[in-house]
mmCIF file of C-alpha atoms in Angstrom:
data_model
loop_
_atom_site.group_PDB
_atom_site.id
_atom_site.type_symbol
_atom_site.label_atom_id
_atom_site.label_comp_id
_atom_site.label_asym_id
_atom_site.label_seq_id
_atom_site.Cartn_x
_atom_site.Cartn_y
_atom_site.Cartn_z
ATOM 1 C CA MET A 1 -6.514 -53.367 55.502
ATOM 2 C CA LYS A 2 -10.145 -54.303 54.724
ATOM 3 C CA ASN A 3 -11.284 -51.464 56.994
ATOM 4 C CA ILE A 4 -9.118 -48.927 55.147
ATOM 5 C CA ARG A 5 -10.332 -50.192 51.778
ATOM 6 C CA PHE A 6 -13.957 -49.946 52.924
ATOM 7 C CA HIS A 7 -13.524 -46.360 54.144
ATOM 8 C CA LEU A 8 -11.764 -45.366 50.926
ATOM 9 C CA MET A 9 -14.602 -46.834 48.872
ATOM 10 C CA LEU A 10 -17.132 -45.050 51.057
ATOM 11 C CA LEU A 11 -15.288 -41.739 50.663
ATOM 12 C CA LEU A 12 -15.145 -42.162 46.871
ATOM 13 C CA SER A 13 -18.856 -42.954 46.790
ATOM 14 C CA ILE A 14 -19.672 -39.831 48.801
ATOM 15 C CA LEU A 15 -17.481 -37.668 46.548
ATOM 16 C CA SER A 16 -19.092 -39.183 43.464
ATOM 17 C CA ILE A 17 -22.601 -38.525 44.804
ATOM 18 C CA ASN A 18 -21.680 -34.930 45.682
ATOM 19 C CA PHE A 19 -20.200 -34.422 42.196
ATOM 20 C CA LEU A 20 -23.315 -35.761 40.484
ATOM 21 C CA GLN A 21 -25.598 -33.667 42.707
ATOM 22 C CA ALA A 22 -23.594 -30.539 41.873
ATOM 23 C CA GLN A 23 -23.827 -31.382 38.172
ATOM 24 C CA ASP A 24 -27.581 -31.898 38.406
ATOM 25 C CA LYS A 25 -27.909 -28.450 39.984
ATOM 26 C CA LEU A 26 -25.829 -26.854 37.247
ATOM 27 C CA ASP A 27 -27.710 -28.712 34.523
ATOM 28 C CA ALA A 28 -30.953 -27.283 35.840
ATOM 29 C CA ILE A 29 -29.525 -23.750 35.639
ATOM 30 C CA LEU A 30 -27.687 -24.091 32.303
ATOM 31 C CA PRO A 31 -27.864 -27.521 30.634
ATOM 32 C CA VAL A 32 -25.130 -26.972 28.005
ATOM 33 C CA ARG A 33 -21.757 -25.571 29.112
ATOM 34 C CA GLY A 34 -19.409 -26.201 26.269
ATOM 35 C CA LEU A 35 -16.209 -25.645 24.337
ATOM 36 C CA ALA A 36 -15.861 -26.029 20.551
ATOM 37 C CA ILE A 37 -12.258 -26.532 19.469
ATOM 38 C CA ALA A 38 -10.171 -28.379 16.875
ATOM 39 C CA SER A 39 -9.116 -31.857 17.912
ATOM 40 C CA PRO A 40 -5.448 -31.928 18.922
ATOM 41 C CA ASP A 41 -2.709 -33.266 16.700
ATOM 42 C CA LEU A 42 -0.585 -36.127 17.972
ATOM 43 C CA LYS A 43 2.112 -33.782 19.306
ATOM 44 C CA ASN A 44 -0.425 -32.024 21.552
ATOM 45 C CA LEU A 45 -2.576 -35.004 22.540
ATOM 46 C CA ASP A 46 -1.155 -35.466 26.040
ATOM 47 C CA ARG A 47 -1.314 -31.707 26.687
ATOM 48 C CA PHE A 48 -4.941 -31.716 25.609
ATOM 49 C CA ILE A 49 -5.828 -34.539 27.980
ATOM 50 C CA LYS A 50 -4.087 -32.596 30.753
ATOM 51 C CA PHE A 51 -6.160 -29.553 29.700
ATOM 52 C CA ILE A 52 -9.328 -31.641 30.144
ATOM 53 C CA ASP A 53 -8.153 -32.762 33.582
ATOM 54 C CA GLU A 54 -7.016 -29.321 34.763
ATOM 55 C CA GLU A 55 -9.479 -26.942 33.116
ATOM 56 C CA LEU A 56 -12.546 -28.511 31.533
ATOM 57 C CA GLY A 57 -13.448 -31.112 34.130
ATOM 58 C CA PRO A 58 -13.010 -28.983 37.273
ATOM 59 C CA ASN A 59 -14.683 -25.915 35.729
ATOM 60 C CA ASN A 60 -18.154 -27.219 34.913
ATOM 61 C CA ILE A 61 -17.694 -27.905 31.198
ATOM 62 C CA ASN A 62 -20.049 -30.718 30.199
ATOM 63 C CA THR A 63 -19.889 -30.560 26.375
ATOM 64 C CA LEU A 64 -16.856 -30.739 24.078
ATOM 65 C CA ILE A 65 -17.374 -30.140 20.350
ATOM 66 C CA LEU A 66 -14.250 -31.440 18.606
ATOM 67 C CA ARG A 67 -13.589 -30.397 15.009
ATOM 68 C CA VAL A 68 -12.064 -33.602 13.732
ATOM 69 C CA ASP A 69 -12.675 -33.310 9.976
ATOM 70 C CA TYR A 70 -9.931 -35.467 8.417
ATOM 71 C CA GLY A 71 -7.704 -35.656 11.485
ATOM 72 C CA TYR A 72 -8.696 -39.242 12.327
ATOM 73 C CA GLN A 73 -7.364 -42.430 10.763
ATOM 74 C CA TYR A 74 -10.605 -43.466 9.086
ATOM 75 C CA LYS A 75 -10.771 -47.123 8.145
ATOM 76 C CA SER A 76 -13.694 -46.628 5.762
ATOM 77 C CA HIS A 77 -11.873 -43.980 3.691
ATOM 78 C CA PRO A 78 -8.113 -43.960 4.278
ATOM 79 C CA GLU A 79 -7.755 -41.798 1.168
ATOM 80 C CA LEU A 80 -9.311 -38.933 3.148
ATOM 81 C CA VAL A 81 -6.950 -39.073 6.134
ATOM 82 C CA ASN A 82 -4.665 -36.122 6.855
ATOM 83 C CA GLU A 83 -1.049 -36.613 7.803
ATOM 84 C CA ASP A 84 -0.480 -36.918 11.560
ATOM 85 C CA ALA A 85 -4.109 -37.982 12.094
ATOM 86 C CA LEU A 86 -5.103 -39.496 15.425
ATOM 87 C CA SER A 87 -5.515 -43.250 15.759
ATOM 88 C CA THR A 88 -8.375 -45.067 17.466
ATOM 89 C CA ALA A 89 -6.163 -45.533 20.540
ATOM 90 C CA ASP A 90 -5.452 -41.782 20.623
ATOM 91 C CA ILE A 91 -9.166 -40.956 20.419
ATOM 92 C CA LYS A 92 -9.947 -43.380 23.230
ATOM 93 C CA LYS A 93 -7.587 -41.424 25.505
ATOM 94 C CA ILE A 94 -9.707 -38.312 24.947
ATOM 95 C CA VAL A 95 -12.900 -40.312 25.466
ATOM 96 C CA ALA A 96 -11.615 -41.747 28.755
ATOM 97 C CA ALA A 97 -10.575 -38.306 30.030
ATOM 98 C CA CYS A 98 -14.002 -36.838 29.245
ATOM 99 C CA LYS A 99 -15.852 -39.754 30.829
ATOM 100 C CA LYS A 100 -14.229 -38.975 34.177
ATOM 101 C CA TYR A 101 -16.076 -35.651 34.246
ATOM 102 C CA ASN A 102 -19.267 -36.626 32.406
ATOM 103 C CA ILE A 103 -18.244 -34.438 29.455
ATOM 104 C CA ALA A 104 -20.220 -35.325 26.331
ATOM 105 C CA ILE A 105 -18.138 -35.274 23.147
ATOM 106 C CA VAL A 106 -19.772 -34.022 19.942
ATOM 107 C CA PRO A 107 -17.359 -34.743 17.060
ATOM 108 C CA GLN A 108 -17.543 -32.479 14.018
ATOM 109 C CA ILE A 109 -16.877 -32.904 10.316
ATOM 110 C CA ASN A 110 -17.665 -29.892 8.152
ATOM 111 C CA LEU A 111 -20.435 -30.909 5.778
ATOM 112 C CA LEU A 112 -21.870 -29.011 2.816
ATOM 113 C CA GLY A 113 -19.770 -25.839 3.217
ATOM 114 C CA HIS A 114 -16.144 -25.271 4.237
ATOM 115 C CA GLN A 115 -14.843 -27.749 1.681
ATOM 116 C CA SER A 116 -11.950 -25.393 1.009
ATOM 117 C CA TRP A 117 -10.102 -22.678 2.840
ATOM 118 C CA HIS A 118 -9.034 -19.695 0.795
ATOM 119 C CA SER A 119 -6.542 -21.191 -1.671
ATOM 120 C CA SER A 120 -6.539 -24.840 -0.612
ATOM 121 C CA LEU A 121 -9.112 -27.612 -0.924
ATOM 122 C CA GLU A 122 -10.088 -29.802 1.991
ATOM 123 C CA LYS A 123 -9.637 -33.545 1.599
ATOM 124 C CA LEU A 124 -13.117 -34.381 0.289
ATOM 125 C CA LEU A 125 -12.834 -32.232 -2.834
ATOM 126 C CA GLN A 126 -9.153 -33.039 -3.257
ATOM 127 C CA VAL A 127 -9.975 -36.716 -3.592
ATOM 128 C CA TYR A 128 -13.482 -36.428 -5.061
ATOM 129 C CA PRO A 129 -13.485 -33.299 -7.258
ATOM 130 C CA GLU A 130 -16.722 -34.482 -8.868
ATOM 131 C CA PHE A 131 -18.551 -33.504 -5.642
ATOM 132 C CA ASP A 132 -17.679 -29.802 -6.110
ATOM 133 C CA GLU A 133 -20.710 -27.498 -6.405
ATOM 134 C CA THR A 134 -18.611 -24.953 -8.325
ATOM 135 C CA PRO A 135 -15.899 -26.763 -10.321
ATOM 136 C CA ASN A 136 -15.740 -23.707 -12.587
ATOM 137 C CA VAL A 137 -14.403 -21.606 -9.671
ATOM 138 C CA LYS A 138 -10.643 -22.093 -9.462
ATOM 139 C CA LEU A 139 -8.742 -21.445 -6.264
ATOM 140 C CA PRO A 140 -6.364 -18.495 -6.659
ATOM 141 C CA GLU A 141 -2.685 -18.653 -5.768
ATOM 142 C CA LYS A 142 -3.159 -15.507 -3.721
ATOM 143 C CA TYR A 143 -6.541 -15.234 -2.047
ATOM 144 C CA GLU A 144 -8.244 -11.873 -1.566
ATOM 145 C CA TRP A 145 -11.668 -10.887 -0.282
ATOM 146 C CA PRO A 146 -13.830 -9.669 -1.901
ATOM 147 C CA ASN A 147 -13.248 -11.385 -5.241
ATOM 148 C CA GLU A 148 -15.102 -11.755 -8.542
ATOM 149 C CA ASP A 149 -16.180 -15.340 -7.837
ATOM 150 C CA GLY A 150 -17.572 -14.562 -4.401
ATOM 151 C CA LEU A 151 -15.258 -17.297 -3.166
ATOM 152 C CA TYR A 152 -14.957 -17.689 0.581
ATOM 153 C CA CYS A 153 -15.002 -21.464 0.819
ATOM 154 C CA LYS A 154 -16.308 -24.143 -1.493
ATOM 155 C CA SER A 155 -19.282 -26.451 -0.961
ATOM 156 C CA TYR A 156 -20.038 -29.965 -2.092
ATOM 157 C CA CYS A 157 -23.138 -30.490 -4.195
ATOM 158 C CA PRO A 158 -25.913 -31.718 -1.875
ATOM 159 C CA LEU A 159 -27.652 -33.444 -4.802
ATOM 160 C CA HIS A 160 -24.652 -35.397 -6.074
ATOM 161 C CA PRO A 161 -25.801 -39.037 -6.066
ATOM 162 C CA GLU A 162 -22.589 -40.396 -4.513
ATOM 163 C CA VAL A 163 -21.534 -37.776 -1.965
ATOM 164 C CA HIS A 164 -23.576 -39.047 0.982
ATOM 165 C CA LYS A 165 -22.299 -42.595 0.756
ATOM 166 C CA VAL A 166 -18.811 -41.224 1.390
ATOM 167 C CA VAL A 167 -19.563 -38.613 4.044
ATOM 168 C CA PHE A 168 -22.013 -40.794 5.980
ATOM 169 C CA GLU A 169 -19.419 -43.538 6.293
ATOM 170 C CA LEU A 170 -17.092 -40.953 7.840
ATOM 171 C CA VAL A 171 -19.855 -39.697 10.124
ATOM 172 C CA ASP A 172 -20.754 -43.168 11.352
ATOM 173 C CA GLU A 173 -17.140 -44.008 12.040
ATOM 174 C CA ILE A 174 -16.366 -40.814 13.944
ATOM 175 C CA VAL A 175 -19.521 -41.050 16.059
ATOM 176 C CA GLU A 176 -18.700 -44.649 16.943
ATOM 177 C CA VAL A 177 -15.060 -44.080 17.897
ATOM 178 C CA PHE A 178 -15.950 -41.110 20.112
ATOM 179 C CA GLU A 179 -18.847 -43.057 21.674
ATOM 180 C CA ALA A 180 -20.947 -39.973 20.968
ATOM 181 C CA ASP A 181 -24.679 -39.378 21.177
ATOM 182 C CA ALA A 182 -24.541 -36.412 18.793
ATOM 183 C CA PHE A 183 -22.630 -35.230 15.732
ATOM 184 C CA HIS A 184 -21.870 -31.653 14.629
ATOM 185 C CA ALA A 185 -22.109 -31.113 10.855
ATOM 186 C CA GLY A 186 -20.872 -27.516 10.793
ATOM 187 C CA MET A 187 -22.890 -26.110 7.846
ATOM 188 C CA ASP A 188 -21.944 -22.502 8.563
ATOM 189 C CA GLU A 189 -20.992 -19.818 6.042
ATOM 190 C CA VAL A 190 -22.449 -21.703 3.075
ATOM 191 C CA PHE A 191 -22.164 -19.166 0.270
ATOM 192 C CA TYR A 192 -22.168 -21.629 -2.635
ATOM 193 C CA ILE A 193 -25.484 -23.495 -2.856
ATOM 194 C CA GLY A 194 -27.935 -23.935 -5.712
ATOM 195 C CA GLU A 195 -25.478 -22.432 -8.198
ATOM 196 C CA GLU A 196 -26.555 -21.843 -11.793
ATOM 197 C CA GLN A 197 -23.592 -23.799 -13.176
ATOM 198 C CA CYS A 198 -24.485 -26.942 -11.199
ATOM 199 C CA PRO A 199 -26.403 -29.400 -13.428
ATOM 200 C CA ARG A 200 -28.272 -30.780 -10.414
ATOM 201 C CA CYS A 201 -28.882 -27.698 -8.240
ATOM 202 C CA SER A 202 -29.458 -24.982 -10.837
ATOM 203 C CA GLY A 203 -32.854 -23.341 -10.403
ATOM 204 C CA LYS A 204 -33.555 -25.069 -7.103
ATOM 205 C CA ASP A 205 -34.705 -23.084 -4.062
ATOM 206 C CA LYS A 206 -31.659 -22.467 -1.844
ATOM 207 C CA ALA A 207 -33.610 -22.788 1.409
ATOM 208 C CA GLU A 208 -35.073 -26.103 0.286
ATOM 209 C CA LEU A 209 -31.623 -27.347 -0.729
ATOM 210 C CA PHE A 210 -30.134 -26.349 2.634
ATOM 211 C CA ALA A 211 -33.047 -27.809 4.613
ATOM 212 C CA GLY A 212 -32.910 -30.963 2.524
ATOM 213 C CA GLU A 213 -29.256 -31.482 3.399
ATOM 214 C CA VAL A 214 -29.864 -30.833 7.109
ATOM 215 C CA THR A 215 -32.780 -33.271 7.054
ATOM 216 C CA LYS A 216 -30.833 -35.944 5.191
ATOM 217 C CA ILE A 217 -27.976 -35.799 7.703
ATOM 218 C CA ARG A 218 -30.393 -35.714 10.624
ATOM 219 C CA ASN A 219 -32.357 -38.706 9.336
ATOM 220 C CA HIS A 220 -29.188 -40.720 8.817
ATOM 221 C CA LEU A 221 -28.059 -40.047 12.385
ATOM 222 C CA ALA A 222 -31.536 -40.862 13.715
ATOM 223 C CA LEU A 223 -31.187 -44.416 12.374
ATOM 224 C CA ASN A 224 -28.770 -44.984 15.267
ATOM 225 C CA ASP A 225 -30.524 -42.658 17.741
ATOM 226 C CA LYS A 226 -27.919 -39.915 17.341
ATOM 227 C CA LYS A 227 -28.671 -36.188 17.271
ATOM 228 C CA LEU A 228 -27.546 -33.529 14.808
ATOM 229 C CA TRP A 229 -25.928 -30.220 15.815
ATOM 230 C CA ILE A 230 -25.211 -27.380 13.368
ATOM 231 C CA TRP A 231 -24.172 -23.730 13.413
ATOM 232 C CA GLY A 232 -27.164 -21.422 13.072
ATOM 233 C CA ASP A 233 -26.050 -18.587 10.806
ATOM 234 C CA ARG A 234 -27.626 -19.877 7.568
ATOM 235 C CA LEU A 235 -31.040 -19.933 9.265
ATOM 236 C CA ILE A 236 -31.056 -16.202 10.106
ATOM 237 C CA ASP A 237 -32.232 -13.544 7.634
ATOM 238 C CA GLY A 238 -29.207 -11.277 7.338
ATOM 239 C CA LYS A 239 -31.167 -8.497 5.643
ATOM 240 C CA SER A 240 -34.214 -8.082 7.880
ATOM 241 C CA THR A 241 -32.142 -8.459 11.062
ATOM 242 C CA GLY A 242 -29.304 -6.248 9.825
ATOM 243 C CA ILE A 243 -26.828 -8.921 10.894
ATOM 244 C CA GLY A 244 -25.405 -9.333 7.393
ATOM 245 C CA MET A 245 -23.707 -12.069 5.386
ATOM 246 C CA TRP A 246 -21.345 -13.648 7.916
ATOM 247 C CA GLU A 247 -23.359 -14.318 11.040
ATOM 248 C CA ALA A 248 -26.575 -14.635 9.004
ATOM 249 C CA SER A 249 -27.674 -15.448 5.462
ATOM 250 C CA MET A 250 -27.889 -13.056 2.544
ATOM 251 C CA ASN A 251 -28.368 -15.805 -0.072
ATOM 252 C CA ASN A 252 -31.895 -16.862 0.874
ATOM 253 C CA THR A 253 -31.153 -20.001 2.874
ATOM 254 C CA HIS A 254 -32.856 -18.570 5.985
ATOM 255 C CA PRO A 255 -36.409 -19.877 5.253
ATOM 256 C CA ALA A 256 -34.926 -23.327 5.918
ATOM 257 C CA ILE A 257 -35.538 -22.598 9.610
ATOM 258 C CA ASP A 258 -39.178 -23.585 9.019
ATOM 259 C CA LEU A 259 -38.286 -26.708 7.030
ATOM 260 C CA ILE A 260 -35.751 -28.555 9.198
ATOM 261 C CA PRO A 261 -36.624 -31.147 11.880
ATOM 262 C CA LYS A 262 -37.262 -29.728 15.343
ATOM 263 C CA ASP A 263 -34.709 -31.939 17.096
ATOM 264 C CA VAL A 264 -31.709 -30.317 15.380
ATOM 265 C CA MET A 265 -29.522 -28.511 17.927
ATOM 266 C CA ILE A 266 -28.492 -24.970 16.928
ATOM 267 C CA CYS A 267 -25.184 -23.370 17.895
ATOM 268 C CA ASP A 268 -25.890 -19.640 17.480
ATOM 269 C CA TRP A 269 -22.565 -17.816 17.093
ATOM 270 C CA HIS A 270 -22.232 -14.048 17.382
ATOM 271 C CA TYR A 271 -18.866 -12.387 17.738
ATOM 272 C CA GLU A 272 -19.467 -8.645 17.308
ATOM 273 C CA ARG A 273 -22.746 -7.964 19.150
ATOM 274 C CA VAL A 274 -25.059 -9.595 21.641
ATOM 275 C CA ASP A 275 -27.770 -10.375 19.108
ATOM 276 C CA PRO A 276 -30.941 -11.827 20.681
ATOM 277 C CA THR A 277 -31.345 -14.478 17.969
ATOM 278 C CA PRO A 278 -31.660 -17.387 20.430
ATOM 279 C CA VAL A 279 -35.268 -16.207 20.743
ATOM 280 C CA LEU A 280 -35.738 -16.783 17.015
ATOM 281 C CA PHE A 281 -34.644 -20.408 17.287
ATOM 282 C CA ALA A 282 -36.461 -21.091 20.553
ATOM 283 C CA SER A 283 -39.677 -19.662 19.120
ATOM 284 C CA LYS A 284 -39.370 -22.211 16.284
ATOM 285 C CA ASP A 285 -39.128 -24.967 18.917
ATOM 286 C CA LEU A 286 -35.441 -25.553 18.211
ATOM 287 C CA ASN A 287 -32.891 -26.024 20.987
ATOM 288 C CA VAL A 288 -30.190 -23.359 20.913
ATOM 289 C CA ALA A 289 -26.880 -22.557 22.604
ATOM 290 C CA ILE A 290 -25.261 -19.148 22.228
ATOM 291 C CA CYS A 291 -21.601 -19.079 21.159
ATOM 292 C CA PRO A 292 -18.948 -16.399 21.881
ATOM 293 C CA TRP A 293 -15.380 -16.351 20.599
ATOM 294 C CA ARG A 294 -12.808 -13.693 21.477
ATOM 295 C CA LYS A 295 -14.491 -10.762 23.231
ATOM 296 C CA ALA A 296 -14.779 -11.378 26.952
ATOM 297 C CA ASP A 297 -17.136 -8.461 27.599
ATOM 298 C CA LEU A 298 -19.581 -9.793 25.003
ATOM 299 C CA ALA A 299 -19.342 -13.316 26.429
ATOM 300 C CA GLU A 300 -20.347 -12.009 29.857
ATOM 301 C CA LYS A 301 -23.380 -10.304 28.327
ATOM 302 C CA GLN A 302 -24.273 -13.349 26.262
ATOM 303 C CA LEU A 303 -24.214 -15.614 29.308
ATOM 304 C CA LYS A 304 -26.374 -13.145 31.207
ATOM 305 C CA GLN A 305 -28.739 -12.984 28.226
ATOM 306 C CA MET A 306 -29.091 -16.772 28.064
ATOM 307 C CA LEU A 307 -29.747 -17.024 31.809
ATOM 308 C CA GLU A 308 -32.385 -14.298 31.528
ATOM 309 C CA PHE A 309 -34.030 -16.111 28.624
ATOM 310 C CA ARG A 310 -34.265 -19.267 30.739
ATOM 311 C CA ALA A 311 -35.504 -17.347 33.772
ATOM 312 C CA ASN A 312 -38.185 -15.381 31.936
ATOM 313 C CA ALA A 313 -39.350 -17.758 29.208
ATOM 314 C CA THR A 314 -42.586 -19.655 29.316
ATOM 315 C CA PRO A 315 -42.311 -23.295 30.400
ATOM 316 C CA GLU A 316 -42.891 -24.244 26.759
ATOM 317 C CA MET A 317 -39.834 -22.301 25.573
ATOM 318 C CA LYS A 318 -37.481 -22.419 28.551
ATOM 319 C CA GLU A 319 -35.838 -25.726 27.738
ATOM 320 C CA ASN A 320 -35.100 -24.581 24.183
ATOM 321 C CA PHE A 321 -32.582 -22.125 25.652
ATOM 322 C CA THR A 322 -29.927 -24.709 26.426
ATOM 323 C CA GLY A 323 -26.765 -22.792 27.292
ATOM 324 C CA MET A 324 -23.431 -21.528 25.973
ATOM 325 C CA VAL A 325 -20.554 -22.950 23.917
ATOM 326 C CA GLN A 326 -17.242 -21.093 23.706
ATOM 327 C CA THR A 327 -15.776 -21.338 20.194
ATOM 328 C CA VAL A 328 -12.039 -21.457 19.462
ATOM 329 C CA TRP A 329 -10.734 -20.771 15.953
ATOM 330 C CA THR A 330 -7.125 -21.845 16.099
ATOM 331 C CA SER A 331 -5.375 -25.162 16.618
ATOM 332 C CA ALA A 332 -5.719 -26.878 19.973
ATOM 333 C CA GLY A 333 -1.977 -26.546 20.522
ATOM 334 C CA ASN A 334 -1.938 -22.833 19.793
ATOM 335 C CA PHE A 335 -4.967 -22.239 21.996
ATOM 336 C CA MET A 336 -3.361 -24.033 24.933
ATOM 337 C CA ASP A 337 -0.233 -21.915 24.426
ATOM 338 C CA LEU A 338 -2.397 -18.786 24.645
ATOM 339 C CA TYR A 339 -4.413 -20.124 27.567
ATOM 340 C CA TYR A 340 -1.362 -21.029 29.658
ATOM 341 C CA GLY A 341 0.611 -17.921 28.692
ATOM 342 C CA VAL A 342 3.251 -19.747 26.655
ATOM 343 C CA LYS A 343 2.550 -17.283 23.828
ATOM 344 C CA PRO A 344 1.254 -13.725 24.061
ATOM 345 C CA ASN A 345 -2.043 -12.852 22.408
ATOM 346 C CA THR A 346 -1.431 -10.937 19.167
ATOM 347 C CA ASP A 347 -5.039 -10.708 17.964
ATOM 348 C CA GLU A 348 -5.899 -7.012 17.781
ATOM 349 C CA ASN A 349 -9.633 -7.827 17.654
ATOM 350 C CA GLY A 350 -9.876 -9.839 20.846
ATOM 351 C CA ASP A 351 -8.453 -12.622 22.987
ATOM 352 C CA GLN A 352 -10.083 -16.051 22.753
ATOM 353 C CA ALA A 353 -8.152 -17.467 25.704
ATOM 354 C CA LYS A 354 -9.214 -14.568 27.933
ATOM 355 C CA CYS A 355 -12.759 -14.975 26.654
ATOM 356 C CA PHE A 356 -12.791 -18.658 27.605
ATOM 357 C CA LYS A 357 -11.458 -17.875 31.083
ATOM 358 C CA THR A 358 -14.294 -15.368 31.456
ATOM 359 C CA VAL A 359 -16.795 -18.022 30.345
ATOM 360 C CA LEU A 360 -15.368 -20.497 32.871
ATOM 361 C CA GLU A 361 -15.699 -17.900 35.631
ATOM 362 C CA GLY A 362 -19.295 -17.407 34.573
ATOM 363 C CA PHE A 363 -19.992 -21.134 34.695
ATOM 364 C CA LYS A 364 -18.249 -21.359 38.063
ATOM 365 C CA SER A 365 -20.473 -18.630 39.487
ATOM 366 C CA LEU A 366 -23.582 -20.661 38.678
ATOM 367 C CA ASP A 367 -23.046 -22.994 41.627
ATOM 368 C CA ASP A 368 -22.222 -20.254 44.158
#
């Protein structure tokens, strides 16, 4: 019996060493190989853990950005908890599954922007309406774009004297429960910032306001040696690049790229073209990962582009090109239904499950 146990332990040690060596090789080729997705609800928790075991772990994913927002049972602010939120025990199941495959979890709460969605407020502004940057803008019963208010989603006021006490308590709690080394603050598609009607922000430079919020969040995380990740669209000049108002900024936040700390990680999402903007971020000495969504042919080109950047960059810039993160913009349950063929894809503009399978094939080819 002792002999059998010894040989089993030896075999496990060899397999573990081989796994770590394979990961080291992949990390040298493409350090970040990720998926960004909403955290599962309780009904889909076990399916999601199975998805980690069957798909993420065996297919070279090493980073999982989880959009948690108010889907966790926060102890610091129970008034901000959604119905059917995950408990600490539920989160620990996800953490344990990811640890088996050395997958780093980066939990996300949308900060600054995305405080509403079309005609409904997110929890922060529901409970603390005084944090609203544009309280004069009322949410319509029937949302249409474009609209007179320029409403896409609301923002909180970055200069409100009480907002950071609340959001930083959430951030600290979510980072701790996920045992994470980094936190994703979102900060994409911020259309409301420095508004004239705001008594604190009116007349302020929008780039300085945006950079100030990034820096404040980054500095808070740095107190506990944690890193900040954000989406990169507000740091790109939408006019000079021709990229426009969605995947870049048309409201003058883009000069913030020269004002934010250099250790902020940028997730550079592009869904319609293979824009070479990772070079912009890398040239500013910022780490960047490129992010596809639902077009498999573009994802293939984006992965090739990132590998070429790493292969051809100077030693000073190479490590700034970190890798690729597939983004998913539906619930975890719905995405798994699409991925496993439980539901057919009905998106006329693309197929995010097919795109992710293409990304996984690309990651798999790296160790051939």
